[in-house]
Amino acid sequence: MAARTRVALALGSGGARGYAHIGAIQVLEERGFEIVGVAGASMGALVGGVHAAGKLGEYTDWALGLSQLDVVRLLDLSVTAPGAFHAEKVLGKVRDILGDVAIEDLPLPYTAVATDLAAGRAVWFQRGPVDVAIRASIAIPGVITPYVLNGRVLTDGGVLAPLPIAPTVGIPSDLTIGVSLGGGDRGSARTPETASAEPRPVEEWVGRVRRSAGQLFDRDIVRSVVGMFGAGARAGDDEQIDPTIEPDAADPASPVRFGRFAVMNRSLDIMQSTLARYQLAAHPPDLLVEVPRSACRSLDFHKAAEMIALGRSLTEEALDRAGLVVPGVDPERQGTGEETDDDLR
């Protein structure tokens, strides 16, 4: 009897792009791989937690039914808290799906990674209520309010561990697979650009500003929050964001205007992507699936179907490139849904 290939799975942070994790898990299971442990940060912790609890199907059905208006209602806007949203309505639904379950009672090892803001260190949740661990891990700085637990102020695990490979090291497995949500676009440069700090004539750089801003808006990054409320939404007079924004035609030297959230969101995105590359160098997985940062906006939680499909296709491509097949299964039948019980014995 051929043993199934055991997989330790690391699921990265990245907001709504995390729906791609569902597609990745679906493909691995369809192809006969056995997921024997999961570690996740932020959305990766959420998807990994519901999978470890055996409730991924129920969660997926719920996510697929979310409309854009449903997402706005679930985010429960906060005015005074240290975060734009409380996210308690979302967590309430997750609790309903999970039930009262502890990490140590799950059928497979599970780690949710959060960040202790005061201590400046990562926190690995490997025991205690699953829903509490998820709540701490998804607290995106400035977006979802931090979670206070036992004297710790906890925020998004992606701050320090965008792709938490390290917690999977102790899981007995044949393969470690990482699903990163911070992949770069094809052709994007990773090398630094040299520049002069000396001011130059406006005509030399205004075109670059326009092109850079256009690329951001083309990728739907800057409008990751306000876009769902409509163009021109504002949090204050100094924060108006318009999809066609560019330097003022009457004053071409005027800078492109970014709202506070846009600056914070884009900065975190870039920092986490860079940090993930360094961590991957220290703890490289056997297989890496990379979902581009531009795949969808951080709060596009109504795009579950699109992101699940993307996660499936990218995982299939990565497995095929690596030539990974399940022992005892005809390679031509893997991923077709035609595998039989005899194939997997």
mmCIF file of C-alpha atoms in Angstrom:
data_model
loop_
_atom_site.group_PDB
_atom_site.id
_atom_site.type_symbol
_atom_site.label_atom_id
_atom_site.label_comp_id
_atom_site.label_asym_id
_atom_site.label_seq_id
_atom_site.Cartn_x
_atom_site.Cartn_y
_atom_site.Cartn_z
ATOM 1 C CA MET A 1 0.000 0.000 0.000
ATOM 2 C CA ALA A 2 1.459 3.336 -1.072
ATOM 3 C CA ALA A 3 1.427 5.963 1.660
ATOM 4 C CA ARG A 4 -0.122 9.311 0.836
ATOM 5 C CA THR A 5 2.273 12.249 0.597
ATOM 6 C CA ARG A 6 2.044 14.241 3.831
ATOM 7 C CA VAL A 7 2.025 18.027 3.514
ATOM 8 C CA ALA A 8 2.756 20.711 6.113
ATOM 9 C CA LEU A 9 1.003 23.833 4.868
ATOM 10 C CA ALA A 10 1.918 27.483 5.534
ATOM 11 C CA LEU A 11 -0.725 30.059 4.579
ATOM 12 C CA GLY A 12 0.278 33.700 4.265
ATOM 13 C CA SER A 13 -1.357 37.041 5.051
ATOM 14 C CA GLY A 14 -2.976 39.327 2.500
ATOM 15 C CA GLY A 15 -6.600 40.181 3.225
ATOM 16 C CA ALA A 16 -9.190 39.024 0.695
ATOM 17 C CA ARG A 17 -6.466 37.426 -1.420
ATOM 18 C CA GLY A 18 -6.513 34.773 1.294
ATOM 19 C CA TYR A 19 -9.518 33.155 -0.372
ATOM 20 C CA ALA A 20 -6.877 31.711 -2.705
ATOM 21 C CA HIS A 21 -5.854 29.465 0.205
ATOM 22 C CA ILE A 22 -9.188 27.679 -0.139
ATOM 23 C CA GLY A 23 -8.447 26.864 -3.772
ATOM 24 C CA ALA A 24 -4.966 25.642 -2.859
ATOM 25 C CA ILE A 25 -6.335 23.295 -0.189
ATOM 26 C CA GLN A 26 -8.990 21.982 -2.570
ATOM 27 C CA VAL A 27 -6.396 21.109 -5.217
ATOM 28 C CA LEU A 28 -4.062 19.404 -2.741
ATOM 29 C CA GLU A 29 -6.851 17.227 -1.417
ATOM 30 C CA GLU A 30 -8.196 16.427 -4.890
ATOM 31 C CA ARG A 31 -4.753 15.314 -5.963
ATOM 32 C CA GLY A 32 -4.468 12.959 -3.012
ATOM 33 C CA PHE A 33 -2.039 14.864 -0.774
ATOM 34 C CA GLU A 34 -2.649 14.577 2.958
ATOM 35 C CA ILE A 35 -2.462 17.873 4.849
ATOM 36 C CA VAL A 36 -1.025 16.944 8.249
ATOM 37 C CA GLY A 37 -0.469 20.409 9.730
ATOM 38 C CA VAL A 38 -1.259 24.066 9.072
ATOM 39 C CA ALA A 39 0.289 27.371 10.128
ATOM 40 C CA GLY A 40 -1.249 30.677 9.108
ATOM 41 C CA ALA A 41 -1.014 34.420 9.539
ATOM 42 C CA SER A 42 -3.987 36.773 9.236
ATOM 43 C CA MET A 43 -6.338 35.433 6.532
ATOM 44 C CA GLY A 44 -4.107 32.375 6.384
ATOM 45 C CA ALA A 45 -4.827 31.753 10.063
ATOM 46 C CA LEU A 46 -8.561 32.044 9.427
ATOM 47 C CA VAL A 47 -8.664 29.663 6.458
ATOM 48 C CA GLY A 48 -6.190 27.303 8.123
ATOM 49 C CA GLY A 49 -8.231 27.267 11.328
ATOM 50 C CA VAL A 50 -11.550 26.425 9.696
ATOM 51 C CA HIS A 51 -9.816 23.751 7.594
ATOM 52 C CA ALA A 52 -8.161 22.193 10.643
ATOM 53 C CA ALA A 53 -11.569 22.115 12.334
ATOM 54 C CA GLY A 54 -13.112 20.350 9.349
ATOM 55 C CA LYS A 55 -15.379 23.304 8.544
ATOM 56 C CA LEU A 56 -13.781 24.682 5.391
ATOM 57 C CA GLY A 57 -16.695 23.617 3.191
ATOM 58 C CA GLU A 58 -19.203 25.468 5.365
ATOM 59 C CA TYR A 59 -17.017 28.578 5.504
ATOM 60 C CA THR A 60 -16.516 28.499 1.720
ATOM 61 C CA ASP A 61 -20.256 28.306 1.077
ATOM 62 C CA TRP A 62 -20.790 31.351 3.300
ATOM 63 C CA ALA A 63 -17.971 33.348 1.684
ATOM 64 C CA LEU A 64 -19.251 32.596 -1.812
ATOM 65 C CA GLY A 65 -22.601 34.105 -0.887
ATOM 66 C CA LEU A 66 -21.206 37.464 0.272
ATOM 67 C CA SER A 67 -22.130 40.529 -1.760
ATOM 68 C CA GLN A 68 -20.274 43.838 -1.690
ATOM 69 C CA LEU A 69 -22.991 45.291 0.526
ATOM 70 C CA ASP A 70 -22.754 42.313 2.892
ATOM 71 C CA VAL A 71 -19.038 42.997 3.313
ATOM 72 C CA VAL A 72 -19.633 46.666 4.164
ATOM 73 C CA ARG A 73 -22.188 45.660 6.801
ATOM 74 C CA LEU A 74 -19.956 42.993 8.308
ATOM 75 C CA LEU A 75 -16.949 45.287 8.722
ATOM 76 C CA ASP A 76 -18.729 47.376 11.422
ATOM 77 C CA LEU A 77 -16.999 50.731 11.038
ATOM 78 C CA SER A 78 -15.239 52.142 14.114
ATOM 79 C CA VAL A 79 -14.869 55.876 14.712
ATOM 80 C CA THR A 80 -12.833 56.034 17.917
ATOM 81 C CA ALA A 81 -11.107 52.633 18.199
ATOM 82 C CA PRO A 82 -7.474 52.180 17.023
ATOM 83 C CA GLY A 83 -8.618 50.578 13.792
ATOM 84 C CA ALA A 84 -11.110 51.389 11.065
ATOM 85 C CA PHE A 85 -13.201 48.286 11.758
ATOM 86 C CA HIS A 86 -14.022 46.079 14.743
ATOM 87 C CA ALA A 87 -14.635 42.931 12.625
ATOM 88 C CA GLU A 88 -16.685 41.400 15.452
ATOM 89 C CA LYS A 89 -19.565 40.615 13.094
ATOM 90 C CA VAL A 90 -17.218 38.642 10.856
ATOM 91 C CA LEU A 91 -15.740 36.810 13.825
ATOM 92 C CA GLY A 92 -19.225 36.109 15.116
ATOM 93 C CA LYS A 93 -19.974 34.209 11.917
ATOM 94 C CA VAL A 94 -16.638 32.404 12.097
ATOM 95 C CA ARG A 95 -17.447 31.365 15.674
ATOM 96 C CA ASP A 96 -20.811 30.039 14.534
ATOM 97 C CA ILE A 97 -19.077 27.929 11.906
ATOM 98 C CA LEU A 98 -16.253 26.712 14.153
ATOM 99 C CA GLY A 99 -18.233 26.048 17.299
ATOM 100 C CA ASP A 100 -16.524 25.852 20.696
ATOM 101 C CA VAL A 101 -13.251 24.175 19.734
ATOM 102 C CA ALA A 102 -9.727 24.412 21.153
ATOM 103 C CA ILE A 103 -6.544 24.232 19.108
ATOM 104 C CA GLU A 104 -5.256 21.259 21.090
ATOM 105 C CA ASP A 105 -8.410 19.300 20.247
ATOM 106 C CA LEU A 106 -8.089 19.753 16.475
ATOM 107 C CA PRO A 107 -7.340 16.604 14.451
ATOM 108 C CA LEU A 108 -4.107 18.114 13.076
ATOM 109 C CA PRO A 109 -1.470 20.563 14.361
ATOM 110 C CA TYR A 110 -2.457 24.191 13.849
ATOM 111 C CA THR A 111 -0.619 27.434 14.569
ATOM 112 C CA ALA A 112 -2.054 30.941 14.257
ATOM 113 C CA VAL A 113 0.586 33.675 14.237
ATOM 114 C CA ALA A 114 -0.053 37.126 15.730
ATOM 115 C CA THR A 115 2.214 40.051 16.641
ATOM 116 C CA ASP A 116 2.709 41.427 20.156
ATOM 117 C CA LEU A 117 2.880 45.186 19.577
ATOM 118 C CA ALA A 118 4.490 46.051 22.917
ATOM 119 C CA ALA A 119 7.139 43.330 22.836
ATOM 120 C CA GLY A 120 7.705 43.557 19.094
ATOM 121 C CA ARG A 121 7.724 39.805 18.636
ATOM 122 C CA ALA A 122 5.666 37.109 16.949
ATOM 123 C CA VAL A 123 3.255 35.056 19.048
ATOM 124 C CA TRP A 124 2.397 31.471 18.070
ATOM 125 C CA PHE A 125 -1.015 30.277 19.231
ATOM 126 C CA GLN A 126 -0.896 26.492 19.553
ATOM 127 C CA ARG A 127 -3.460 25.994 22.296
ATOM 128 C CA GLY A 128 -6.642 27.667 23.490
ATOM 129 C CA PRO A 129 -9.814 28.677 21.594
ATOM 130 C CA VAL A 130 -9.376 28.650 17.826
ATOM 131 C CA ASP A 131 -11.596 31.700 17.304
ATOM 132 C CA VAL A 132 -9.541 33.804 19.746
ATOM 133 C CA ALA A 133 -6.310 32.875 17.951
ATOM 134 C CA ILE A 134 -7.865 33.833 14.617
ATOM 135 C CA ARG A 135 -9.163 37.155 15.981
ATOM 136 C CA ALA A 136 -5.697 38.117 17.194
ATOM 137 C CA SER A 137 -4.036 37.110 13.944
ATOM 138 C CA ILE A 138 -6.340 39.065 11.591
ATOM 139 C CA ALA A 139 -6.013 42.476 13.283
ATOM 140 C CA ILE A 140 -4.545 44.371 10.319
ATOM 141 C CA PRO A 141 -2.838 47.491 11.762
ATOM 142 C CA GLY A 142 -5.001 50.567 11.316
ATOM 143 C CA VAL A 143 -7.767 48.529 9.663
ATOM 144 C CA ILE A 144 -9.016 46.023 12.266
ATOM 145 C CA THR A 145 -8.735 46.938 15.934
ATOM 146 C CA PRO A 146 -5.997 45.134 17.926
ATOM 147 C CA TYR A 147 -6.995 42.321 20.267
ATOM 148 C CA VAL A 148 -6.026 42.519 23.936
ATOM 149 C CA LEU A 149 -5.382 39.139 25.569
ATOM 150 C CA ASN A 150 -3.683 38.428 28.898
ATOM 151 C CA GLY A 151 -1.958 41.806 28.933
ATOM 152 C CA ARG A 152 -0.767 41.573 25.332
ATOM 153 C CA VAL A 153 -1.878 43.965 22.598
ATOM 154 C CA LEU A 154 -2.026 41.692 19.568
ATOM 155 C CA THR A 155 -2.197 42.574 15.904
ATOM 156 C CA ASP A 156 -1.868 40.946 12.500
ATOM 157 C CA GLY A 157 0.564 38.037 12.276
ATOM 158 C CA GLY A 158 1.638 39.245 8.855
ATOM 159 C CA VAL A 159 3.472 42.187 10.428
ATOM 160 C CA LEU A 160 6.377 39.882 11.361
ATOM 161 C CA ALA A 161 5.524 36.610 9.600
ATOM 162 C CA PRO A 162 3.797 37.208 6.249
ATOM 163 C CA LEU A 163 4.328 33.534 5.377
ATOM 164 C CA PRO A 164 4.814 31.490 8.590
ATOM 165 C CA ILE A 165 6.977 28.588 7.455
ATOM 166 C CA ALA A 166 8.861 28.287 10.779
ATOM 167 C CA PRO A 167 5.922 26.810 12.777
ATOM 168 C CA THR A 168 5.673 23.936 10.281
ATOM 169 C CA VAL A 169 9.266 22.772 10.855
ATOM 170 C CA GLY A 170 8.309 20.420 13.691
ATOM 171 C CA ILE A 171 5.429 18.773 11.800
ATOM 172 C CA PRO A 172 6.319 15.278 10.529
ATOM 173 C CA SER A 173 5.704 15.577 6.795
ATOM 174 C CA ASP A 174 7.066 14.703 3.380
ATOM 175 C CA LEU A 175 6.622 18.174 1.899
ATOM 176 C CA THR A 176 6.313 21.744 3.125
ATOM 177 C CA ILE A 177 4.144 23.912 0.890
ATOM 178 C CA GLY A 178 3.824 27.672 1.316
ATOM 179 C CA VAL A 179 1.075 29.803 -0.209
ATOM 180 C CA SER A 180 2.206 33.435 -0.316
ATOM 181 C CA LEU A 181 -0.229 36.279 -0.988
ATOM 182 C CA GLY A 182 2.530 38.817 -1.630
ATOM 183 C CA GLY A 183 3.819 37.701 -4.999
ATOM 184 C CA GLY A 184 5.092 40.397 -7.326
ATOM 185 C CA ASP A 185 3.651 41.086 -10.740
ATOM 186 C CA ARG A 186 5.475 39.558 -13.646
ATOM 187 C CA GLY A 187 8.249 41.832 -14.784
ATOM 188 C CA SER A 188 8.248 43.868 -11.577
ATOM 189 C CA ALA A 189 11.707 44.909 -10.432
ATOM 190 C CA ARG A 190 13.147 43.949 -7.057
ATOM 191 C CA THR A 191 16.462 45.752 -7.315
ATOM 192 C CA PRO A 192 16.870 49.224 -5.767
ATOM 193 C CA GLU A 193 16.776 52.267 -7.988
ATOM 194 C CA THR A 194 19.440 54.910 -7.587
ATOM 195 C CA ALA A 195 18.247 58.498 -7.519
ATOM 196 C CA SER A 196 19.535 61.969 -6.758
ATOM 197 C CA ALA A 197 18.219 64.006 -3.831
ATOM 198 C CA GLU A 198 18.801 67.152 -5.880
ATOM 199 C CA PRO A 199 15.522 68.748 -7.081
ATOM 200 C CA ARG A 200 15.100 68.479 -10.825
ATOM 201 C CA PRO A 201 13.015 70.505 -13.311
ATOM 202 C CA VAL A 202 9.336 69.581 -13.144
ATOM 203 C CA GLU A 203 9.153 68.369 -16.747
ATOM 204 C CA GLU A 204 11.756 65.687 -15.974
ATOM 205 C CA TRP A 205 9.694 63.940 -13.314
ATOM 206 C CA VAL A 206 6.034 64.804 -13.674
ATOM 207 C CA GLY A 207 5.572 62.052 -16.266
ATOM 208 C CA ARG A 208 7.036 59.504 -13.882
ATOM 209 C CA VAL A 209 4.651 60.582 -11.135
ATOM 210 C CA ARG A 210 1.697 60.189 -13.470
ATOM 211 C CA ARG A 211 2.872 56.750 -14.619
ATOM 212 C CA SER A 212 3.486 55.551 -11.056
ATOM 213 C CA ALA A 213 0.119 56.766 -9.846
ATOM 214 C CA GLY A 214 -1.551 55.211 -12.856
ATOM 215 C CA GLN A 215 0.027 51.835 -12.094
ATOM 216 C CA LEU A 216 -1.226 51.999 -8.535
ATOM 217 C CA PHE A 217 -4.764 52.784 -9.592
ATOM 218 C CA ASP A 218 -4.666 50.201 -12.367
ATOM 219 C CA ARG A 219 -3.876 47.613 -9.709
ATOM 220 C CA ASP A 220 -6.680 48.874 -7.427
ATOM 221 C CA ILE A 221 -4.255 49.245 -4.534
ATOM 222 C CA VAL A 222 -4.824 52.819 -3.415
ATOM 223 C CA ARG A 223 -8.609 52.487 -3.400
ATOM 224 C CA SER A 224 -8.566 49.252 -1.396
ATOM 225 C CA VAL A 225 -11.018 50.634 1.141
ATOM 226 C CA VAL A 226 -12.718 53.695 -0.261
ATOM 227 C CA GLY A 227 -13.385 52.023 -3.595
ATOM 228 C CA MET A 228 -16.189 49.962 -2.134
ATOM 229 C CA PHE A 229 -17.910 53.131 -0.918
ATOM 230 C CA GLY A 230 -17.610 54.896 -4.263
ATOM 231 C CA ALA A 231 -15.162 57.319 -5.832
ATOM 232 C CA GLY A 232 -14.639 60.526 -3.967
ATOM 233 C CA ALA A 233 -15.448 58.999 -0.566
ATOM 234 C CA ARG A 234 -13.614 60.848 2.146
ATOM 235 C CA ALA A 235 -12.661 60.537 5.783
ATOM 236 C CA GLY A 236 -11.758 64.219 5.942
ATOM 237 C CA ASP A 237 -11.188 67.162 3.643
ATOM 238 C CA ASP A 238 -7.537 66.243 3.306
ATOM 239 C CA GLU A 239 -8.252 62.628 2.393
ATOM 240 C CA GLN A 240 -10.380 62.743 -0.715
ATOM 241 C CA ILE A 241 -9.414 59.927 -3.062
ATOM 242 C CA ASP A 242 -10.399 60.028 -6.695
ATOM 243 C CA PRO A 243 -9.679 57.203 -9.173
ATOM 244 C CA THR A 244 -8.315 59.670 -11.722
ATOM 245 C CA ILE A 245 -6.111 61.591 -9.309
ATOM 246 C CA GLU A 246 -2.840 62.982 -10.665
ATOM 247 C CA PRO A 247 -0.743 66.142 -10.270
ATOM 248 C CA ASP A 248 -2.818 69.292 -10.636
ATOM 249 C CA ALA A 249 -2.786 70.414 -14.281
ATOM 250 C CA ALA A 250 -2.568 74.047 -13.166
ATOM 251 C CA ASP A 251 0.336 73.207 -10.885
ATOM 252 C CA PRO A 252 2.240 70.203 -12.288
ATOM 253 C CA ALA A 253 4.693 70.363 -9.391
ATOM 254 C CA SER A 254 1.940 69.426 -6.943
ATOM 255 C CA PRO A 255 2.427 65.905 -5.528
ATOM 256 C CA VAL A 256 0.023 63.031 -6.035
ATOM 257 C CA ARG A 257 -2.362 62.991 -3.078
ATOM 258 C CA PHE A 258 -2.717 59.768 -1.103
ATOM 259 C CA GLY A 259 -5.082 59.381 1.834
ATOM 260 C CA ARG A 260 -3.688 58.229 5.156
ATOM 261 C CA PHE A 261 -5.113 54.760 4.762
ATOM 262 C CA ALA A 262 -3.748 54.420 1.236
ATOM 263 C CA VAL A 263 -0.230 55.280 2.409
ATOM 264 C CA MET A 264 -0.431 52.869 5.350
ATOM 265 C CA ASN A 265 -1.950 50.025 3.308
ATOM 266 C CA ARG A 266 0.540 50.299 0.468
ATOM 267 C CA SER A 267 3.487 50.614 2.872
ATOM 268 C CA LEU A 268 2.466 47.494 4.805
ATOM 269 C CA ASP A 269 1.987 45.610 1.564
ATOM 270 C CA ILE A 270 5.487 46.426 0.353
ATOM 271 C CA MET A 271 7.128 45.747 3.729
ATOM 272 C CA GLN A 272 5.432 42.384 4.161
ATOM 273 C CA SER A 273 6.336 41.288 0.651
ATOM 274 C CA THR A 274 9.985 42.161 1.229
ATOM 275 C CA LEU A 275 10.044 40.534 4.670
ATOM 276 C CA ALA A 276 8.510 37.367 3.233
ATOM 277 C CA ARG A 277 11.364 37.062 0.728
ATOM 278 C CA TYR A 278 13.946 37.215 3.516
ATOM 279 C CA GLN A 279 12.055 34.672 5.609
ATOM 280 C CA LEU A 280 11.709 32.353 2.634
ATOM 281 C CA ALA A 281 15.483 32.463 2.242
ATOM 282 C CA ALA A 282 15.837 31.312 5.869
ATOM 283 C CA HIS A 283 13.039 28.713 5.761
ATOM 284 C CA PRO A 284 12.422 27.772 2.123
ATOM 285 C CA PRO A 285 9.422 25.489 1.552
ATOM 286 C CA ASP A 286 9.657 22.540 -0.801
ATOM 287 C CA LEU A 287 7.018 24.190 -2.962
ATOM 288 C CA LEU A 288 5.956 27.834 -3.089
ATOM 289 C CA VAL A 289 2.674 29.048 -4.558
ATOM 290 C CA GLU A 290 2.678 32.820 -5.108
ATOM 291 C CA VAL A 291 -0.518 34.837 -5.465
ATOM 292 C CA PRO A 292 0.196 38.299 -6.955
ATOM 293 C CA ARG A 293 -0.417 41.312 -4.702
ATOM 294 C CA SER A 294 -2.456 42.813 -7.525
ATOM 295 C CA ALA A 295 -4.922 39.899 -7.621
ATOM 296 C CA CYS A 296 -7.540 41.865 -5.684
ATOM 297 C CA ARG A 297 -7.903 44.652 -3.121
ATOM 298 C CA SER A 298 -7.337 43.891 0.544
ATOM 299 C CA LEU A 299 -11.001 44.239 1.520
ATOM 300 C CA ASP A 300 -12.602 42.719 -1.584
ATOM 301 C CA PHE A 301 -14.162 39.963 0.488
ATOM 302 C CA HIS A 302 -17.021 39.656 -1.984
ATOM 303 C CA LYS A 303 -14.636 38.148 -4.563
ATOM 304 C CA ALA A 304 -14.383 34.680 -3.064
ATOM 305 C CA ALA A 305 -15.202 32.797 -6.266
ATOM 306 C CA GLU A 306 -12.579 34.684 -8.278
ATOM 307 C CA MET A 307 -9.812 34.226 -5.717
ATOM 308 C CA ILE A 308 -10.606 30.568 -5.026
ATOM 309 C CA ALA A 309 -10.359 29.897 -8.756
ATOM 310 C CA LEU A 310 -7.026 31.754 -8.887
ATOM 311 C CA GLY A 311 -5.701 29.768 -5.930
ATOM 312 C CA ARG A 312 -6.670 26.544 -7.668
ATOM 313 C CA SER A 313 -4.996 27.426 -10.956
ATOM 314 C CA LEU A 314 -1.779 28.706 -9.355
ATOM 315 C CA THR A 315 -1.495 25.621 -7.140
ATOM 316 C CA GLU A 316 -2.073 23.285 -10.068
ATOM 317 C CA GLU A 317 0.600 25.103 -12.071
ATOM 318 C CA ALA A 318 3.089 24.936 -9.183
ATOM 319 C CA LEU A 319 2.496 21.208 -8.640
ATOM 320 C CA ASP A 320 2.812 20.495 -12.358
ATOM 321 C CA ARG A 321 6.040 22.525 -12.670
ATOM 322 C CA ALA A 322 7.528 20.622 -9.737
ATOM 323 C CA GLY A 323 6.373 17.297 -11.137
ATOM 324 C CA LEU A 324 4.702 16.420 -7.839
ATOM 325 C CA VAL A 325 2.372 13.448 -8.106
ATOM 326 C CA VAL A 326 0.759 11.212 -5.521
ATOM 327 C CA PRO A 327 2.240 7.699 -5.329
ATOM 328 C CA GLY A 328 -0.074 5.096 -6.794
ATOM 329 C CA VAL A 329 -2.148 7.544 -8.858
ATOM 330 C CA ASP A 330 -1.912 7.772 -12.637
ATOM 331 C CA PRO A 331 -0.409 11.256 -13.257
ATOM 332 C CA GLU A 332 -2.835 11.800 -16.154
ATOM 333 C CA ARG A 333 -5.779 11.316 -13.780
ATOM 334 C CA GLN A 334 -4.538 13.552 -10.982
ATOM 335 C CA GLY A 335 -6.535 16.755 -10.615
ATOM 336 C CA THR A 336 -9.285 15.463 -12.941
ATOM 337 C CA GLY A 337 -11.529 14.167 -10.172
ATOM 338 C CA GLU A 338 -11.216 10.625 -11.600
ATOM 339 C CA GLU A 339 -8.987 9.203 -8.854
ATOM 340 C CA THR A 340 -10.465 6.159 -7.184
ATOM 341 C CA ASP A 341 -9.985 4.631 -3.757
ATOM 342 C CA ASP A 342 -7.877 1.912 -5.411
ATOM 343 C CA ASP A 343 -5.600 4.608 -6.879
ATOM 344 C CA LEU A 344 -4.858 5.975 -3.427
ATOM 345 C CA ARG A 345 -4.239 2.619 -1.712
#
